[in-house]
XYZ file of C-alpha atoms in Angstrom:
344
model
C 5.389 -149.185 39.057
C 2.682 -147.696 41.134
C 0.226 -145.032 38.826
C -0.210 -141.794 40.126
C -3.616 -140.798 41.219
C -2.562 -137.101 41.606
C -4.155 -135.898 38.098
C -7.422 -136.969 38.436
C -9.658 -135.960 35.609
C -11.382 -132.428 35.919
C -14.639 -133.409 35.553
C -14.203 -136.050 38.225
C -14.645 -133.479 40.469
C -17.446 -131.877 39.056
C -19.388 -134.810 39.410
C -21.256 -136.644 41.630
C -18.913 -139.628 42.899
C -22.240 -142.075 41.395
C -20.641 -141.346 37.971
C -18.178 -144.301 38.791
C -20.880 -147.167 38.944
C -24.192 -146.200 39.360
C -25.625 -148.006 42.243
C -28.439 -150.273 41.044
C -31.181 -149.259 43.773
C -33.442 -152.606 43.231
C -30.317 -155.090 44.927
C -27.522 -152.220 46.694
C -30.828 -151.558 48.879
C -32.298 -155.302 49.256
C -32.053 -156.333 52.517
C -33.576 -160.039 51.505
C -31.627 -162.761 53.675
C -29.681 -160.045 55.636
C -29.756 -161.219 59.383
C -28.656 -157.517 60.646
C -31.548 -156.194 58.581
C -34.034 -155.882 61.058
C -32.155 -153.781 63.535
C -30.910 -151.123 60.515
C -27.127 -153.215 59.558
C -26.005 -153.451 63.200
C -24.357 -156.051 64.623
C -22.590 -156.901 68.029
C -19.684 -159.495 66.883
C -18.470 -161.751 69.713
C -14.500 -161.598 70.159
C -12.621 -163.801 71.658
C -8.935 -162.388 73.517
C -6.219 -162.998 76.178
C -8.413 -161.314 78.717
C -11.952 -162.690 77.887
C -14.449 -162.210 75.893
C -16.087 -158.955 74.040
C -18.330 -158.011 71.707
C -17.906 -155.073 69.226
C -20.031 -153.174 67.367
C -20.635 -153.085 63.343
C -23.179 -151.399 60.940
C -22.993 -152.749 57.157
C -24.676 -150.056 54.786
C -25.531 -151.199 51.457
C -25.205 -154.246 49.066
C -22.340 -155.358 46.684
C -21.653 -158.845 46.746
C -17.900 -157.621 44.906
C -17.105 -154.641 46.613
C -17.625 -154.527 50.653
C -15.094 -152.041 52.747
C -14.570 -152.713 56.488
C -13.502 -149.037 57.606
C -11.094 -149.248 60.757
C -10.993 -145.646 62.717
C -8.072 -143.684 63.799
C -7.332 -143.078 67.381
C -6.553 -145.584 68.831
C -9.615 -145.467 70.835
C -11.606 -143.025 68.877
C -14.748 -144.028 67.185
C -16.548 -145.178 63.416
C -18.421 -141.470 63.858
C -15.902 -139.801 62.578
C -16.261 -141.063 59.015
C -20.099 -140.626 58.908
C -19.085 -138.094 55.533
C -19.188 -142.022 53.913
C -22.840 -141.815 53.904
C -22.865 -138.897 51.149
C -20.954 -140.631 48.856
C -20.088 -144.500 48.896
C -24.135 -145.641 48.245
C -23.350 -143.562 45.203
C -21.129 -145.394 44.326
C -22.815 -148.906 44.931
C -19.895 -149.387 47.734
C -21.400 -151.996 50.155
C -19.414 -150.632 53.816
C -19.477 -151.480 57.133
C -18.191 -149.279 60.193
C -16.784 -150.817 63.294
C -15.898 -149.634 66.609
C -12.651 -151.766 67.799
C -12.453 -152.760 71.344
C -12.414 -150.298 73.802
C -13.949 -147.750 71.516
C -17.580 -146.191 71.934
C -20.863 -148.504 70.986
C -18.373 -151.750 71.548
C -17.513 -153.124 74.745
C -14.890 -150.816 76.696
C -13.173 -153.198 79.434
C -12.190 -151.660 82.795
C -8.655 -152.851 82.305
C -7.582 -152.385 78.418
C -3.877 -152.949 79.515
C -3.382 -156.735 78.441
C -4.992 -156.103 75.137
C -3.540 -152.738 74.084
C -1.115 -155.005 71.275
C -0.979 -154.734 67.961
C -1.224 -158.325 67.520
C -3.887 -158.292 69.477
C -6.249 -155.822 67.182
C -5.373 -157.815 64.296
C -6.769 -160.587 65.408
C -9.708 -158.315 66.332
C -10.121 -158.088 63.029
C -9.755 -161.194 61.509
C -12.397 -161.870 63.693
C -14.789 -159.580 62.696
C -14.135 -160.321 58.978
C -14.890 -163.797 59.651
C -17.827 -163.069 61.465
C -18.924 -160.351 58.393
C -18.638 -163.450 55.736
C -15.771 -161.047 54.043
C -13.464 -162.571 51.485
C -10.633 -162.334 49.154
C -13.360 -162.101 46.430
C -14.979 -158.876 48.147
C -12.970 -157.943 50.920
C -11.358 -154.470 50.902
C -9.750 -152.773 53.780
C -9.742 -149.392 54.821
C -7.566 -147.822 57.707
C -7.294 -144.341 58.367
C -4.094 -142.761 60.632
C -4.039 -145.409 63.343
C -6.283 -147.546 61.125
C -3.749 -147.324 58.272
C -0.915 -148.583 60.792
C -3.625 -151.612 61.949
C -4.700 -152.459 58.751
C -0.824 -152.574 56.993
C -0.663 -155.064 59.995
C -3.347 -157.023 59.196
C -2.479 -157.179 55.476
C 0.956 -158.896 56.165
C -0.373 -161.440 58.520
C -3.498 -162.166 56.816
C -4.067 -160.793 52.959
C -4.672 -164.223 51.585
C -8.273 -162.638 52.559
C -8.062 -159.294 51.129
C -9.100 -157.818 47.634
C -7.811 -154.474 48.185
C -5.735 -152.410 50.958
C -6.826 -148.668 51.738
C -3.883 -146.875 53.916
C -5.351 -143.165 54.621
C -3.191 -140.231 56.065
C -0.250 -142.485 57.626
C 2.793 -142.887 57.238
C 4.643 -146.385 57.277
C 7.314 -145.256 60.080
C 6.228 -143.710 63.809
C 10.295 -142.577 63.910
C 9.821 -141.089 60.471
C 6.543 -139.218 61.726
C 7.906 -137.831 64.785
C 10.848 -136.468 62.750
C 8.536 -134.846 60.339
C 6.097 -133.243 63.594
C 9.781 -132.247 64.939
C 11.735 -131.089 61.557
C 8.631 -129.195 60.019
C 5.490 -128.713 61.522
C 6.811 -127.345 65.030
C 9.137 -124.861 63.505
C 6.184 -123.520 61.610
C 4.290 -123.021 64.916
C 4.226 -119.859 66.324
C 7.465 -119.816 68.707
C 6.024 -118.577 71.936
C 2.914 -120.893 71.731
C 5.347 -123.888 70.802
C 7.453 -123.001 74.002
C 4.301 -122.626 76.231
C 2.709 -126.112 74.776
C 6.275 -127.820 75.480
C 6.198 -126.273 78.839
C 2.302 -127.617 79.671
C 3.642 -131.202 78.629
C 6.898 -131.205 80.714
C 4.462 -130.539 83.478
C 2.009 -132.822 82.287
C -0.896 -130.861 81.901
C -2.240 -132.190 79.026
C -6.189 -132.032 80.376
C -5.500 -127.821 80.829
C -8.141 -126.309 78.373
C -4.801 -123.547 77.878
C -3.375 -126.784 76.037
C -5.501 -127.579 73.494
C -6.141 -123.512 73.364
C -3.085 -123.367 71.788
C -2.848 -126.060 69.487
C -6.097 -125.005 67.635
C -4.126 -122.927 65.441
C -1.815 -126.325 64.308
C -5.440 -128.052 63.869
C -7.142 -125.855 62.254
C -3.867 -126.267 59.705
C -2.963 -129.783 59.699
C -5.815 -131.746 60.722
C -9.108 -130.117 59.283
C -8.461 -126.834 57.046
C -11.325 -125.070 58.618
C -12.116 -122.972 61.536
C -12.585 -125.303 64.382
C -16.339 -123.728 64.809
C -17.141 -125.066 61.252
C -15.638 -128.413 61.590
C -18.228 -131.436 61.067
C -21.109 -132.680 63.938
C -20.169 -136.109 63.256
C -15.937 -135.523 63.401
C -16.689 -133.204 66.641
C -18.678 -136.318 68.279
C -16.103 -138.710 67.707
C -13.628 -137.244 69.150
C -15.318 -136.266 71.806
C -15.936 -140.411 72.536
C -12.194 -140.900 72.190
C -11.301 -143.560 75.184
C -7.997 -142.541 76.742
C -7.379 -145.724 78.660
C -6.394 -146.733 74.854
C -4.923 -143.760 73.232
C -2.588 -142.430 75.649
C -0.680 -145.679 76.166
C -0.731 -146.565 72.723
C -0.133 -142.695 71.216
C 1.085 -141.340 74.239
C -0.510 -137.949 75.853
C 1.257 -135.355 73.504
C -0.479 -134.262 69.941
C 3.219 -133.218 68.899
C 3.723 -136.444 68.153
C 4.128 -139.980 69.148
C 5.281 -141.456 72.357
C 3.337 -144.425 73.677
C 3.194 -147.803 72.287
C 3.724 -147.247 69.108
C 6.824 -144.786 69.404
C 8.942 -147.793 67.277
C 6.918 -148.992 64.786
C 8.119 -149.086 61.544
C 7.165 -151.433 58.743
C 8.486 -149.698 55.526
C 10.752 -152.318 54.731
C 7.982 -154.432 54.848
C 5.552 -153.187 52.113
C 6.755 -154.675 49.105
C 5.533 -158.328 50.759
C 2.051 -156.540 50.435
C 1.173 -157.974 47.374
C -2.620 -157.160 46.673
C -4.116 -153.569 45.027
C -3.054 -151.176 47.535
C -4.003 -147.383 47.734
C -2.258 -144.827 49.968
C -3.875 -141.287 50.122
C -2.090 -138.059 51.402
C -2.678 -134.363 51.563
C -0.553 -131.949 51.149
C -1.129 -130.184 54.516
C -1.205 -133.569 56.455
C 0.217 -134.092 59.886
C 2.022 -137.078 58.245
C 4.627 -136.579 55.727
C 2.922 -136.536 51.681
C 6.276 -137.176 50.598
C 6.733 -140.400 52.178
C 3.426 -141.499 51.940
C 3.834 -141.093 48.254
C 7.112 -143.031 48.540
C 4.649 -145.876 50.577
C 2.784 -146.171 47.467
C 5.478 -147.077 45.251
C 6.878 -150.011 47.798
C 3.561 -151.436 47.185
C 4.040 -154.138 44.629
C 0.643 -152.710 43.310
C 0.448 -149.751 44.926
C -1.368 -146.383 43.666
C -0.993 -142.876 45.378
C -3.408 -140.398 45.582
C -2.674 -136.670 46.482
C -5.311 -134.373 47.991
C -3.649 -131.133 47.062
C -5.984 -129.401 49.844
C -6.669 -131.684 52.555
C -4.966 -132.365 55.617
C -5.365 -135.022 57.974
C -8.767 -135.365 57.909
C -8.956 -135.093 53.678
C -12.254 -136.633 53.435
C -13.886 -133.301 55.082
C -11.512 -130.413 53.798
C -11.158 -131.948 50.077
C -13.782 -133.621 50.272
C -14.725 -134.127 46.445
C -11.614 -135.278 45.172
C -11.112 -137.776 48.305
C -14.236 -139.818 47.592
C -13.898 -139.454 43.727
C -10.352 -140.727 44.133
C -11.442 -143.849 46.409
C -14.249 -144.596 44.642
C -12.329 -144.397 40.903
C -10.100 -147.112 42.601
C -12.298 -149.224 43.970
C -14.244 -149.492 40.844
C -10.623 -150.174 38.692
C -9.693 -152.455 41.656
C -13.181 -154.732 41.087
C -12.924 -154.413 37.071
C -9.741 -155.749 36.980
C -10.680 -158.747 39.251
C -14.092 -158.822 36.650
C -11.709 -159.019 33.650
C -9.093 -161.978 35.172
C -10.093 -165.457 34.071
C-alpha cells in the first residue's frame, strides 16, 4: 500500500528544502573528470531514429553519484526552461539533475519534417538513448516527467525500468479518455458560459492562432495551470512556452487547450501500472487541469507507489506551491536513496 505524502510535516515547509541532505559543497560542486565541465554541464547527445540522425541538447547541474534526475518537459514540443524553479532548490538538496530538450524542442535539433518521428515509441527510445549516453543507471537513475513528460516517462518505465531507481509522474493522469472527461465533466462547466460558447465557436472555425482565443482562456489559466495573474507568472515558464514547437504539439495534443485530440487522444495505460515495479511518486494539485483524484488513485496501482497532494497548486505546482512541491520531491528522493543505502 502506497503512503500518503499529503501530511507533510509543518516545519517541512518552513524550511529550506537543504534540510533533507545537506549538499556537501567540496564533491556536489567538483567538476574533476566531468567531460561537459568545460562548457558549464552542456552536452549535445547524438540520436539515432527512423528518419536520421539528431542531436539533442542536455545540461547536468550538480554531483551525486546516488541520486541523478533526468527531467523530461511537458508539451510535447515545449522546452527544459520551464522548470528553471529547479535551480532554487535541488543543489540544496545535493540532487545531481540534468535538463533535456527532446527532439524537436528548442536548443536540440528541430527537423523540418517531425512527422515520421512524432511516436511514442519513438521518444522512448530517445531516451534510452540519452540515458545511455549520460552513464545513468539503475543504481542512480531517477526519472522525472511532468504532464506530457509523465505520459513519456510511464512509457519508458514499462519498456525499460531494469535501468531506473525511481519514477517521478508530475501533474498527469494515466488515461487521455479519462482527462478529456474530466476537462469536459468539470472544468468547462465551471467556465464562464458565454466565454466557453465563444472559445467552442473560435475552434469549430479553427482559429486557434486569434489572440481573442487565448484572451479568453486566461481566466481557465490563471485557475488551473498557474494560480497567479498571468502578468506575475515566472520569466523562465513565460519563455518556454513561448519556444513551444507546434509541428510537435498540435499533432500529438491536437490544437485545442480544452483538451486532447491529436495523437495521443487514446492513450491509456492505467491497467498497466502495477507492472511498474520500482519507487514511484505521482504528484497532484488540487486545482490541476488533470484529475487529483485519479492521480491519487495512480499512486496506489504503483506496486510502490507514493502520492503527494499540493493542496494549492495547479498544473504548474512547482511555481504556485512552490515550497511544499520541492520539499515533497526532495523528502522522497532522499527516502528513495536511503532505502537503496540500507538494502544489502
Amino acid at each position: 500500500m502506497h503512503r500518503l505524502l499529503t501530511a507533510l510535516l509543518p516545519c517541512m515547509l518552513a524550511f529550506s528544502a537543504a534540510a533533507a541532505e545537506p549538499a556537501r559543497p567540496a564533491s556536489y560542486f567538483d567538476n574533476t573528470g566531468r567531460e561537459d565541465a568545460w562548457q558549464g554541464g552542456v552536452r549535445m547527445i547524438p540520436i539515432h531514429t527512423p528518419a536520421g540522425d539528431f542531436r539533442v541538447w542536455t545540461k547536468r547541474v550538480g554531483n551525486n553519484p546516488r541520486i541523478k534526475v533526468l527531467i523530461l518537459h511537458g508539451g510535447p514540443g515545449s522546452t527544459h526552461e520551464a522548470y528553471e524553479a529547479f535551480d532554487s532548490f535541488l543543489p540544496a538538496g545535493g540532487v545531481e539533475y540534468y535538463y533535456y530538450d527532446q527532439l524537436g524542442s528548442a536548443y536540440s535539433d528541430q527537423p523540418a519534417d517531425m512527422a515520421p518521428m512524432l511516436t511514442i515509441d519513438r521518444f522512448v527510445d530517445e531516451v534510452e538513448q540519452v540515458r545511455t549516453a549520460l552513464g545513468l543507471d539503475r543504481e542512480n537513475f531517477y526519472l522525472y516527467g511532468h504532464s506530457w513528460g509523465g505520459i513519456l516517462a510511464i512509457e519508458y518505465a514499462l519498456k525499460h525500468q531494469q535501468h531506473l531507481k525511481g519514477l517521478v509522474v508530475s501533474n498527469m493522469m494515466s488515461s487521455v479518455p479519462a482527462y478529456n472527461r474530466y476537462a469536459n465533466d468539470v472544468l468547462m462547466p465551471e467556465m464562464d458560459p458565454a466565454a466557453l460558447a465563444e472559445i467552442k465557436q473560435l475552434e469549430a472555425a479553427g482559429k486557434f492562432d486569434d489572440p481573442r482565443y487565448m484572451d479568453l482562456l486566461m481566466p481557465h489559466y490563471e485557475r488551473h495551470v498557474l494560480r497567479r495573474p498571468a502578468a506575475e507568472w515566472p520569466e523562465p515558464m513565460l519563455r518556454g512556452f513561448g519556444k513551444l514547437n507546434k509541428k510537435v504539439y498540435v499533432p500529438m495534443q491536437g490544437p485545442s487547450e480544452l483538451g486532447a485530440s491529436g495523437l495521443l487522444v487514446d492513450w491509456d495505460r492505467t491497467a498497466d501500472l502495477a507492472k511498474i515495479t520500482v519507487p514511484t511518486l505521482v504528484i497532484g494539485a488540487k486545482h490541476d487541469t488533470m484529475d487529483p483524484a485519479w492521480m491519487r488513485m495512480m499512486a496506489g496501482k504503483f506496486p510502490r507507489g507514493d502520492y503527494l497532494q499540493l493542496e494549492n497548486g495547479s498544473h504548474m505546482a512547482m511555481y504556485d506551491d512552490q515550497q511544499a512541491y520541492f520539499a515533497g520531491l526532495l523528502q522522497w528522493l532522499h527516502k528513495v536513496n536511503a532505502a537503496a543505502v540500507a538494502t544489502p
